[in-house]
Amino acid sequence: MDESELPRVLQQLWGIEGRSRPGPKPAFQVSDIGRAAIKLADAGGLGALSMSKVAAELGVTTMALYRYVESKDDLYVVMLDQAFGLPARASGGDGWRDRITAWATSFQAALLKHPWILQVPVVEPPLSPNQLVWMEEGLRAFENTPLTPPDRMSAMLLVNIYVRGTTGLSASMLSLPPDEAAVAGERYARRLRSLADPDRFPTIAAGLDEPQDYVDNDPSEFYFGLTTVLDGIEALINRRSG
């Protein structure tokens, strides 16, 4: 591999940074930087993160930190790789639906554990070690189906987008105790009912006649949507099989 094609942060994560790189022996590893940054983000969100605060957490100067990560974007790469960790390996005997469901569930768990992940700008597909393991596991879920490699990538991305989207919408709601979620839902329904004039918003108004949770922290909602997404993928698999 031509190391020059990879940003330095990826070279460090993959352990292939120029092995004869000049300069003093590193005082710590890029993984130490990731742990320090994750600690700050978990405590105060992505807005609480800065290079100077990470440096202080490590007990070094900000300039010293730049010897390891050259920008905040590089810092995000390290944080995401560590925050996600590795997905659980699916059993080879499981069907594709069980395998991708397990993958999606693990993905959601990582997002709920570190909700700041959803605030990190996505500027390019993942290239870090752990992120590629996630990609591999997601694609392997469809390995015994008639889907082509591009189909499998599209199916995995569809599930990925669903998990990110629904978790982003419900992350704060899922953190509420059930009684607080119920109160918040009732408050929203009252406000919506006062604003949704039947003449201007007839469809919304009609829905207000049916009881429903507007602030819902019931995990079954996640699986309802996921099942619907997988039903669509199954329809594609059936067409390919036919």
PDB file of C-alpha atoms in Angstrom:
ATOM      1  CA  MET A   1       0.000   0.000   0.000  1.00  0.00           C
ATOM      2  CA  ASP A   2       1.193   3.495  -0.818  1.00  0.00           C
ATOM      3  CA  GLU A   3       1.036   5.205   2.575  1.00  0.00           C
ATOM      4  CA  SER A   4       1.021   8.615   0.922  1.00  0.00           C
ATOM      5  CA  GLU A   5      -2.531   7.942  -0.308  1.00  0.00           C
ATOM      6  CA  LEU A   6      -3.863   7.772   3.249  1.00  0.00           C
ATOM      7  CA  PRO A   7      -4.236  10.729   5.620  1.00  0.00           C
ATOM      8  CA  ARG A   8      -1.864  10.442   8.544  1.00  0.00           C
ATOM      9  CA  VAL A   9      -4.685   9.814  11.016  1.00  0.00           C
ATOM     10  CA  LEU A  10      -5.687   6.687   9.069  1.00  0.00           C
ATOM     11  CA  GLN A  11      -2.093   5.555   8.862  1.00  0.00           C
ATOM     12  CA  GLN A  12      -1.949   5.753  12.655  1.00  0.00           C
ATOM     13  CA  LEU A  13      -5.232   3.896  13.164  1.00  0.00           C
ATOM     14  CA  TRP A  14      -4.133   1.127  10.800  1.00  0.00           C
ATOM     15  CA  GLY A  15      -0.665   0.972  12.355  1.00  0.00           C
ATOM     16  CA  ILE A  16       1.067   1.641   9.047  1.00  0.00           C
ATOM     17  CA  GLU A  17       2.365   5.159   9.614  1.00  0.00           C
ATOM     18  CA  GLY A  18       5.849   5.599   8.189  1.00  0.00           C
ATOM     19  CA  ARG A  19       7.768   3.229  10.386  1.00  0.00           C
ATOM     20  CA  SER A  20      10.888   5.323  10.100  1.00  0.00           C
ATOM     21  CA  ARG A  21       9.106   8.608  10.868  1.00  0.00           C
ATOM     22  CA  PRO A  22      11.684  11.002  12.376  1.00  0.00           C
ATOM     23  CA  GLY A  23      11.296  12.699  15.728  1.00  0.00           C
ATOM     24  CA  PRO A  24      11.033  11.642  19.373  1.00  0.00           C
ATOM     25  CA  LYS A  25       9.149   8.560  20.418  1.00  0.00           C
ATOM     26  CA  PRO A  26       5.424   9.372  20.821  1.00  0.00           C
ATOM     27  CA  ALA A  27       4.378  10.070  24.407  1.00  0.00           C
ATOM     28  CA  PHE A  28       1.007   8.419  23.809  1.00  0.00           C
ATOM     29  CA  GLN A  29      -1.036   6.698  21.122  1.00  0.00           C
ATOM     30  CA  VAL A  30      -3.795   8.086  18.931  1.00  0.00           C
ATOM     31  CA  SER A  31      -6.157   5.761  20.820  1.00  0.00           C
ATOM     32  CA  ASP A  32      -5.405   7.739  24.004  1.00  0.00           C
ATOM     33  CA  ILE A  33      -6.519  10.895  22.205  1.00  0.00           C
ATOM     34  CA  GLY A  34      -9.725   9.181  21.117  1.00  0.00           C
ATOM     35  CA  ARG A  35     -10.587   8.090  24.646  1.00  0.00           C
ATOM     36  CA  ALA A  36      -9.977  11.574  26.034  1.00  0.00           C
ATOM     37  CA  ALA A  37     -12.114  13.195  23.337  1.00  0.00           C
ATOM     38  CA  ILE A  38     -14.934  10.680  23.791  1.00  0.00           C
ATOM     39  CA  LYS A  39     -14.943  11.346  27.529  1.00  0.00           C
ATOM     40  CA  LEU A  40     -15.445  15.060  26.885  1.00  0.00           C
ATOM     41  CA  ALA A  41     -18.120  14.533  24.224  1.00  0.00           C
ATOM     42  CA  ASP A  42     -20.031  12.021  26.350  1.00  0.00           C
ATOM     43  CA  ALA A  43     -20.095  14.520  29.221  1.00  0.00           C
ATOM     44  CA  GLY A  44     -20.946  17.694  27.324  1.00  0.00           C
ATOM     45  CA  GLY A  45     -21.828  16.850  23.730  1.00  0.00           C
ATOM     46  CA  LEU A  46     -19.855  17.634  20.617  1.00  0.00           C
ATOM     47  CA  GLY A  47     -20.070  21.355  21.370  1.00  0.00           C
ATOM     48  CA  ALA A  48     -17.961  20.818  24.484  1.00  0.00           C
ATOM     49  CA  LEU A  49     -15.127  19.382  22.434  1.00  0.00           C
ATOM     50  CA  SER A  50     -12.055  21.349  21.420  1.00  0.00           C
ATOM     51  CA  MET A  51      -8.443  20.534  20.685  1.00  0.00           C
ATOM     52  CA  SER A  52      -7.336  22.548  23.715  1.00  0.00           C
ATOM     53  CA  LYS A  53      -9.687  20.646  26.042  1.00  0.00           C
ATOM     54  CA  VAL A  54      -8.519  17.295  24.708  1.00  0.00           C
ATOM     55  CA  ALA A  55      -4.919  18.387  25.181  1.00  0.00           C
ATOM     56  CA  ALA A  56      -5.676  19.449  28.755  1.00  0.00           C
ATOM     57  CA  GLU A  57      -7.350  16.091  29.419  1.00  0.00           C
ATOM     58  CA  LEU A  58      -4.121  14.400  28.285  1.00  0.00           C
ATOM     59  CA  GLY A  59      -1.902  16.810  30.182  1.00  0.00           C
ATOM     60  CA  VAL A  60      -0.126  18.174  27.112  1.00  0.00           C
ATOM     61  CA  THR A  61      -0.119  21.431  25.170  1.00  0.00           C
ATOM     62  CA  THR A  62      -2.454  21.991  22.249  1.00  0.00           C
ATOM     63  CA  MET A  63       0.529  22.233  19.909  1.00  0.00           C
ATOM     64  CA  ALA A  64       1.724  18.846  21.137  1.00  0.00           C
ATOM     65  CA  LEU A  65      -1.675  17.369  20.300  1.00  0.00           C
ATOM     66  CA  TYR A  66      -1.381  18.590  16.715  1.00  0.00           C
ATOM     67  CA  ARG A  67       1.612  16.274  16.297  1.00  0.00           C
ATOM     68  CA  TYR A  68      -0.879  13.392  16.369  1.00  0.00           C
ATOM     69  CA  VAL A  69      -4.110  14.774  14.898  1.00  0.00           C
ATOM     70  CA  GLU A  70      -3.827  17.655  12.470  1.00  0.00           C
ATOM     71  CA  SER A  71      -7.410  18.928  12.660  1.00  0.00           C
ATOM     72  CA  LYS A  72     -10.720  18.425  14.422  1.00  0.00           C
ATOM     73  CA  ASP A  73     -11.871  16.349  11.435  1.00  0.00           C
ATOM     74  CA  ASP A  74      -8.999  13.955  12.146  1.00  0.00           C
ATOM     75  CA  LEU A  75     -10.065  13.898  15.780  1.00  0.00           C
ATOM     76  CA  TYR A  76     -13.576  12.908  14.708  1.00  0.00           C
ATOM     77  CA  VAL A  77     -12.168   9.996  12.689  1.00  0.00           C
ATOM     78  CA  VAL A  78     -10.395   8.653  15.768  1.00  0.00           C
ATOM     79  CA  MET A  79     -13.422   9.204  18.007  1.00  0.00           C
ATOM     80  CA  LEU A  80     -15.852   7.456  15.666  1.00  0.00           C
ATOM     81  CA  ASP A  81     -13.574   4.459  15.236  1.00  0.00           C
ATOM     82  CA  GLN A  82     -13.321   3.988  18.993  1.00  0.00           C
ATOM     83  CA  ALA A  83     -16.879   4.935  19.915  1.00  0.00           C
ATOM     84  CA  PHE A  84     -18.398   2.337  17.606  1.00  0.00           C
ATOM     85  CA  GLY A  85     -15.950  -0.384  18.556  1.00  0.00           C
ATOM     86  CA  LEU A  86     -16.678  -3.696  16.866  1.00  0.00           C
ATOM     87  CA  PRO A  87     -20.116  -5.145  16.037  1.00  0.00           C
ATOM     88  CA  ALA A  88     -21.144  -8.503  17.379  1.00  0.00           C
ATOM     89  CA  ARG A  89     -20.342 -11.241  14.892  1.00  0.00           C
ATOM     90  CA  ALA A  90     -23.495 -12.850  13.542  1.00  0.00           C
ATOM     91  CA  SER A  91     -23.902 -16.598  13.416  1.00  0.00           C
ATOM     92  CA  GLY A  92     -23.353 -18.010   9.950  1.00  0.00           C
ATOM     93  CA  GLY A  93     -26.510 -20.084  10.370  1.00  0.00           C
ATOM     94  CA  ASP A  94     -28.785 -17.082  10.840  1.00  0.00           C
ATOM     95  CA  GLY A  95     -30.906 -15.827   7.971  1.00  0.00           C
ATOM     96  CA  TRP A  96     -30.230 -12.470   6.395  1.00  0.00           C
ATOM     97  CA  ARG A  97     -33.057 -10.746   8.299  1.00  0.00           C
ATOM     98  CA  ASP A  98     -31.756 -11.902  11.676  1.00  0.00           C
ATOM     99  CA  ARG A  99     -28.239 -10.875  10.765  1.00  0.00           C
ATOM    100  CA  ILE A 100     -29.052  -7.377   9.538  1.00  0.00           C
ATOM    101  CA  THR A 101     -31.467  -6.873  12.455  1.00  0.00           C
ATOM    102  CA  ALA A 102     -28.676  -7.719  14.911  1.00  0.00           C
ATOM    103  CA  TRP A 103     -26.396  -5.325  13.026  1.00  0.00           C
ATOM    104  CA  ALA A 104     -28.976  -2.532  13.131  1.00  0.00           C
ATOM    105  CA  THR A 105     -29.640  -3.109  16.831  1.00  0.00           C
ATOM    106  CA  SER A 106     -25.918  -2.901  17.631  1.00  0.00           C
ATOM    107  CA  PHE A 107     -25.654   0.218  15.510  1.00  0.00           C
ATOM    108  CA  GLN A 108     -28.517   1.879  17.365  1.00  0.00           C
ATOM    109  CA  ALA A 109     -26.997   0.917  20.725  1.00  0.00           C
ATOM    110  CA  ALA A 110     -23.741   2.657  19.780  1.00  0.00           C
ATOM    111  CA  LEU A 111     -25.628   5.804  18.767  1.00  0.00           C
ATOM    112  CA  LEU A 112     -27.639   5.858  21.983  1.00  0.00           C
ATOM    113  CA  LYS A 113     -24.489   5.372  24.052  1.00  0.00           C
ATOM    114  CA  HIS A 114     -22.730   8.225  22.236  1.00  0.00           C
ATOM    115  CA  PRO A 115     -25.475  10.473  20.774  1.00  0.00           C
ATOM    116  CA  TRP A 116     -22.899  13.078  19.702  1.00  0.00           C
ATOM    117  CA  ILE A 117     -22.000  10.690  16.862  1.00  0.00           C
ATOM    118  CA  LEU A 118     -25.065  11.967  15.025  1.00  0.00           C
ATOM    119  CA  GLN A 119     -23.632  15.499  15.118  1.00  0.00           C
ATOM    120  CA  VAL A 120     -20.348  14.574  13.436  1.00  0.00           C
ATOM    121  CA  PRO A 121     -20.367  15.750   9.803  1.00  0.00           C
ATOM    122  CA  VAL A 122     -20.272  12.862   7.320  1.00  0.00           C
ATOM    123  CA  VAL A 123     -17.843  14.031   4.643  1.00  0.00           C
ATOM    124  CA  GLU A 124     -16.747  10.702   3.138  1.00  0.00           C
ATOM    125  CA  PRO A 125     -17.370   6.951   3.471  1.00  0.00           C
ATOM    126  CA  PRO A 126     -15.605   5.300   6.419  1.00  0.00           C
ATOM    127  CA  LEU A 127     -12.023   4.083   6.075  1.00  0.00           C
ATOM    128  CA  SER A 128     -10.939   3.462   9.666  1.00  0.00           C
ATOM    129  CA  PRO A 129     -10.405  -0.136  10.902  1.00  0.00           C
ATOM    130  CA  ASN A 130     -13.468  -0.595  13.101  1.00  0.00           C
ATOM    131  CA  GLN A 131     -15.721   1.252  10.677  1.00  0.00           C
ATOM    132  CA  LEU A 132     -14.721  -1.110   7.863  1.00  0.00           C
ATOM    133  CA  VAL A 133     -15.519  -4.075  10.115  1.00  0.00           C
ATOM    134  CA  TRP A 134     -19.023  -2.622  10.536  1.00  0.00           C
ATOM    135  CA  MET A 135     -19.329  -2.274   6.778  1.00  0.00           C
ATOM    136  CA  GLU A 136     -18.124  -5.824   6.240  1.00  0.00           C
ATOM    137  CA  GLU A 137     -20.595  -7.238   8.766  1.00  0.00           C
ATOM    138  CA  GLY A 138     -23.474  -5.280   7.246  1.00  0.00           C
ATOM    139  CA  LEU A 139     -22.677  -6.543   3.765  1.00  0.00           C
ATOM    140  CA  ARG A 140     -22.129 -10.126   4.953  1.00  0.00           C
ATOM    141  CA  ALA A 141     -25.708 -10.193   6.205  1.00  0.00           C
ATOM    142  CA  PHE A 142     -26.772 -10.445   2.553  1.00  0.00           C
ATOM    143  CA  GLU A 143     -24.058 -12.847   1.366  1.00  0.00           C
ATOM    144  CA  ASN A 144     -26.397 -15.810   0.838  1.00  0.00           C
ATOM    145  CA  THR A 145     -29.018 -13.815  -1.031  1.00  0.00           C
ATOM    146  CA  PRO A 146     -29.284 -13.233  -4.791  1.00  0.00           C
ATOM    147  CA  LEU A 147     -28.508  -9.540  -4.334  1.00  0.00           C
ATOM    148  CA  THR A 148     -25.571  -8.244  -6.369  1.00  0.00           C
ATOM    149  CA  PRO A 149     -22.696  -6.479  -4.566  1.00  0.00           C
ATOM    150  CA  PRO A 150     -24.132  -3.041  -5.464  1.00  0.00           C
ATOM    151  CA  ASP A 151     -27.570  -4.226  -4.259  1.00  0.00           C
ATOM    152  CA  ARG A 152     -26.054  -5.341  -0.960  1.00  0.00           C
ATOM    153  CA  MET A 153     -24.318  -2.017  -0.463  1.00  0.00           C
ATOM    154  CA  SER A 154     -27.552  -0.145  -1.185  1.00  0.00           C
ATOM    155  CA  ALA A 155     -29.534  -2.397   1.172  1.00  0.00           C
ATOM    156  CA  MET A 156     -26.992  -1.927   3.960  1.00  0.00           C
ATOM    157  CA  LEU A 157     -26.986   1.851   3.447  1.00  0.00           C
ATOM    158  CA  LEU A 158     -30.794   1.894   3.553  1.00  0.00           C
ATOM    159  CA  VAL A 159     -30.738   0.205   6.958  1.00  0.00           C
ATOM    160  CA  ASN A 160     -27.908   2.496   8.073  1.00  0.00           C
ATOM    161  CA  ILE A 161     -29.869   5.600   7.088  1.00  0.00           C
ATOM    162  CA  TYR A 162     -33.004   4.315   8.807  1.00  0.00           C
ATOM    163  CA  VAL A 163     -31.134   3.659  12.060  1.00  0.00           C
ATOM    164  CA  ARG A 164     -29.380   7.037  12.003  1.00  0.00           C
ATOM    165  CA  GLY A 165     -32.555   8.898  11.127  1.00  0.00           C
ATOM    166  CA  THR A 166     -34.911   7.302  13.619  1.00  0.00           C
ATOM    167  CA  THR A 167     -32.328   7.359  16.413  1.00  0.00           C
ATOM    168  CA  GLY A 168     -31.572  10.998  15.720  1.00  0.00           C
ATOM    169  CA  LEU A 169     -35.256  11.860  15.998  1.00  0.00           C
ATOM    170  CA  SER A 170     -35.846   9.857  19.144  1.00  0.00           C
ATOM    171  CA  ALA A 171     -32.515   9.964  21.010  1.00  0.00           C
ATOM    172  CA  SER A 172     -33.637  12.591  23.518  1.00  0.00           C
ATOM    173  CA  MET A 173     -37.066  10.981  23.827  1.00  0.00           C
ATOM    174  CA  LEU A 174     -35.561   7.570  24.557  1.00  0.00           C
ATOM    175  CA  SER A 175     -33.586   9.124  27.403  1.00  0.00           C
ATOM    176  CA  LEU A 176     -36.783  10.208  29.176  1.00  0.00           C
ATOM    177  CA  PRO A 177     -38.329   8.004  31.867  1.00  0.00           C
ATOM    178  CA  PRO A 178     -41.674   6.582  30.668  1.00  0.00           C
ATOM    179  CA  ASP A 179     -43.742   8.876  32.905  1.00  0.00           C
ATOM    180  CA  GLU A 180     -41.929  11.997  31.644  1.00  0.00           C
ATOM    181  CA  ALA A 181     -42.294  10.819  28.046  1.00  0.00           C
ATOM    182  CA  ALA A 182     -46.040  10.391  28.603  1.00  0.00           C
ATOM    183  CA  VAL A 183     -46.358  13.911  30.018  1.00  0.00           C
ATOM    184  CA  ALA A 184     -44.337  15.370  27.122  1.00  0.00           C
ATOM    185  CA  GLY A 185     -46.497  13.492  24.620  1.00  0.00           C
ATOM    186  CA  GLU A 186     -49.730  14.729  26.151  1.00  0.00           C
ATOM    187  CA  ARG A 187     -48.421  18.296  26.204  1.00  0.00           C
ATOM    188  CA  TYR A 188     -47.488  18.124  22.540  1.00  0.00           C
ATOM    189  CA  ALA A 189     -50.913  16.681  21.635  1.00  0.00           C
ATOM    190  CA  ARG A 190     -52.685  19.542  23.423  1.00  0.00           C
ATOM    191  CA  ARG A 191     -50.566  22.132  21.641  1.00  0.00           C
ATOM    192  CA  LEU A 192     -50.991  20.438  18.293  1.00  0.00           C
ATOM    193  CA  ARG A 193     -54.752  20.237  18.758  1.00  0.00           C
ATOM    194  CA  SER A 194     -54.900  23.987  19.466  1.00  0.00           C
ATOM    195  CA  LEU A 195     -52.946  24.813  16.292  1.00  0.00           C
ATOM    196  CA  ALA A 196     -54.132  22.237  13.747  1.00  0.00           C
ATOM    197  CA  ASP A 197     -57.284  23.924  12.469  1.00  0.00           C
ATOM    198  CA  PRO A 198     -59.393  21.252  10.663  1.00  0.00           C
ATOM    199  CA  ASP A 199     -60.013  23.537   7.691  1.00  0.00           C
ATOM    200  CA  ARG A 200     -56.318  24.209   7.095  1.00  0.00           C
ATOM    201  CA  PHE A 201     -54.829  20.930   8.356  1.00  0.00           C
ATOM    202  CA  PRO A 202     -57.630  18.364   7.911  1.00  0.00           C
ATOM    203  CA  THR A 203     -55.365  15.305   7.831  1.00  0.00           C
ATOM    204  CA  ILE A 204     -53.503  16.281  10.998  1.00  0.00           C
ATOM    205  CA  ALA A 205     -56.765  17.110  12.740  1.00  0.00           C
ATOM    206  CA  ALA A 206     -58.273  13.769  11.754  1.00  0.00           C
ATOM    207  CA  GLY A 207     -55.328  11.957  13.292  1.00  0.00           C
ATOM    208  CA  LEU A 208     -55.884  13.724  16.594  1.00  0.00           C
ATOM    209  CA  ASP A 209     -59.064  11.721  17.056  1.00  0.00           C
ATOM    210  CA  GLU A 210     -57.001   8.547  17.398  1.00  0.00           C
ATOM    211  CA  PRO A 211     -54.900   8.003  20.564  1.00  0.00           C
ATOM    212  CA  GLN A 212     -51.188   7.913  19.826  1.00  0.00           C
ATOM    213  CA  ASP A 213     -47.858   8.665  21.467  1.00  0.00           C
ATOM    214  CA  TYR A 214     -46.274  11.790  20.020  1.00  0.00           C
ATOM    215  CA  VAL A 215     -43.225  11.542  22.291  1.00  0.00           C
ATOM    216  CA  ASP A 216     -42.631   7.820  22.303  1.00  0.00           C
ATOM    217  CA  ASN A 217     -39.744   6.047  24.001  1.00  0.00           C
ATOM    218  CA  ASP A 218     -41.085   2.573  23.249  1.00  0.00           C
ATOM    219  CA  PRO A 219     -38.333   0.560  21.494  1.00  0.00           C
ATOM    220  CA  SER A 220     -41.030  -1.344  19.588  1.00  0.00           C
ATOM    221  CA  GLU A 221     -41.395   1.720  17.369  1.00  0.00           C
ATOM    222  CA  PHE A 222     -37.820   1.228  16.190  1.00  0.00           C
ATOM    223  CA  TYR A 223     -38.487  -2.384  15.236  1.00  0.00           C
ATOM    224  CA  PHE A 224     -41.761  -1.522  13.516  1.00  0.00           C
ATOM    225  CA  GLY A 225     -39.914   0.810  11.148  1.00  0.00           C
ATOM    226  CA  LEU A 226     -36.988  -1.576  10.742  1.00  0.00           C
ATOM    227  CA  THR A 227     -39.344  -4.430   9.877  1.00  0.00           C
ATOM    228  CA  THR A 228     -40.986  -2.245   7.248  1.00  0.00           C
ATOM    229  CA  VAL A 229     -37.596  -1.427   5.716  1.00  0.00           C
ATOM    230  CA  LEU A 230     -36.617  -5.100   5.698  1.00  0.00           C
ATOM    231  CA  ASP A 231     -39.929  -6.045   4.092  1.00  0.00           C
ATOM    232  CA  GLY A 232     -38.953  -3.813   1.175  1.00  0.00           C
ATOM    233  CA  ILE A 233     -35.523  -5.441   0.922  1.00  0.00           C
ATOM    234  CA  GLU A 234     -37.165  -8.865   1.063  1.00  0.00           C
ATOM    235  CA  ALA A 235     -39.421  -7.918  -1.825  1.00  0.00           C
ATOM    236  CA  LEU A 236     -36.286  -7.057  -3.842  1.00  0.00           C
ATOM    237  CA  ILE A 237     -34.653 -10.370  -2.872  1.00  0.00           C
ATOM    238  CA  ASN A 238     -37.772 -12.235  -3.958  1.00  0.00           C
ATOM    239  CA  ARG A 239     -37.740 -10.459  -7.317  1.00  0.00           C
ATOM    240  CA  ARG A 240     -34.071 -11.341  -7.791  1.00  0.00           C
ATOM    241  CA  SER A 241     -34.824 -14.954  -6.856  1.00  0.00           C
ATOM    242  CA  GLY A 242     -37.679 -15.094  -9.337  1.00  0.00           C
TER     243      GLY A 242
END
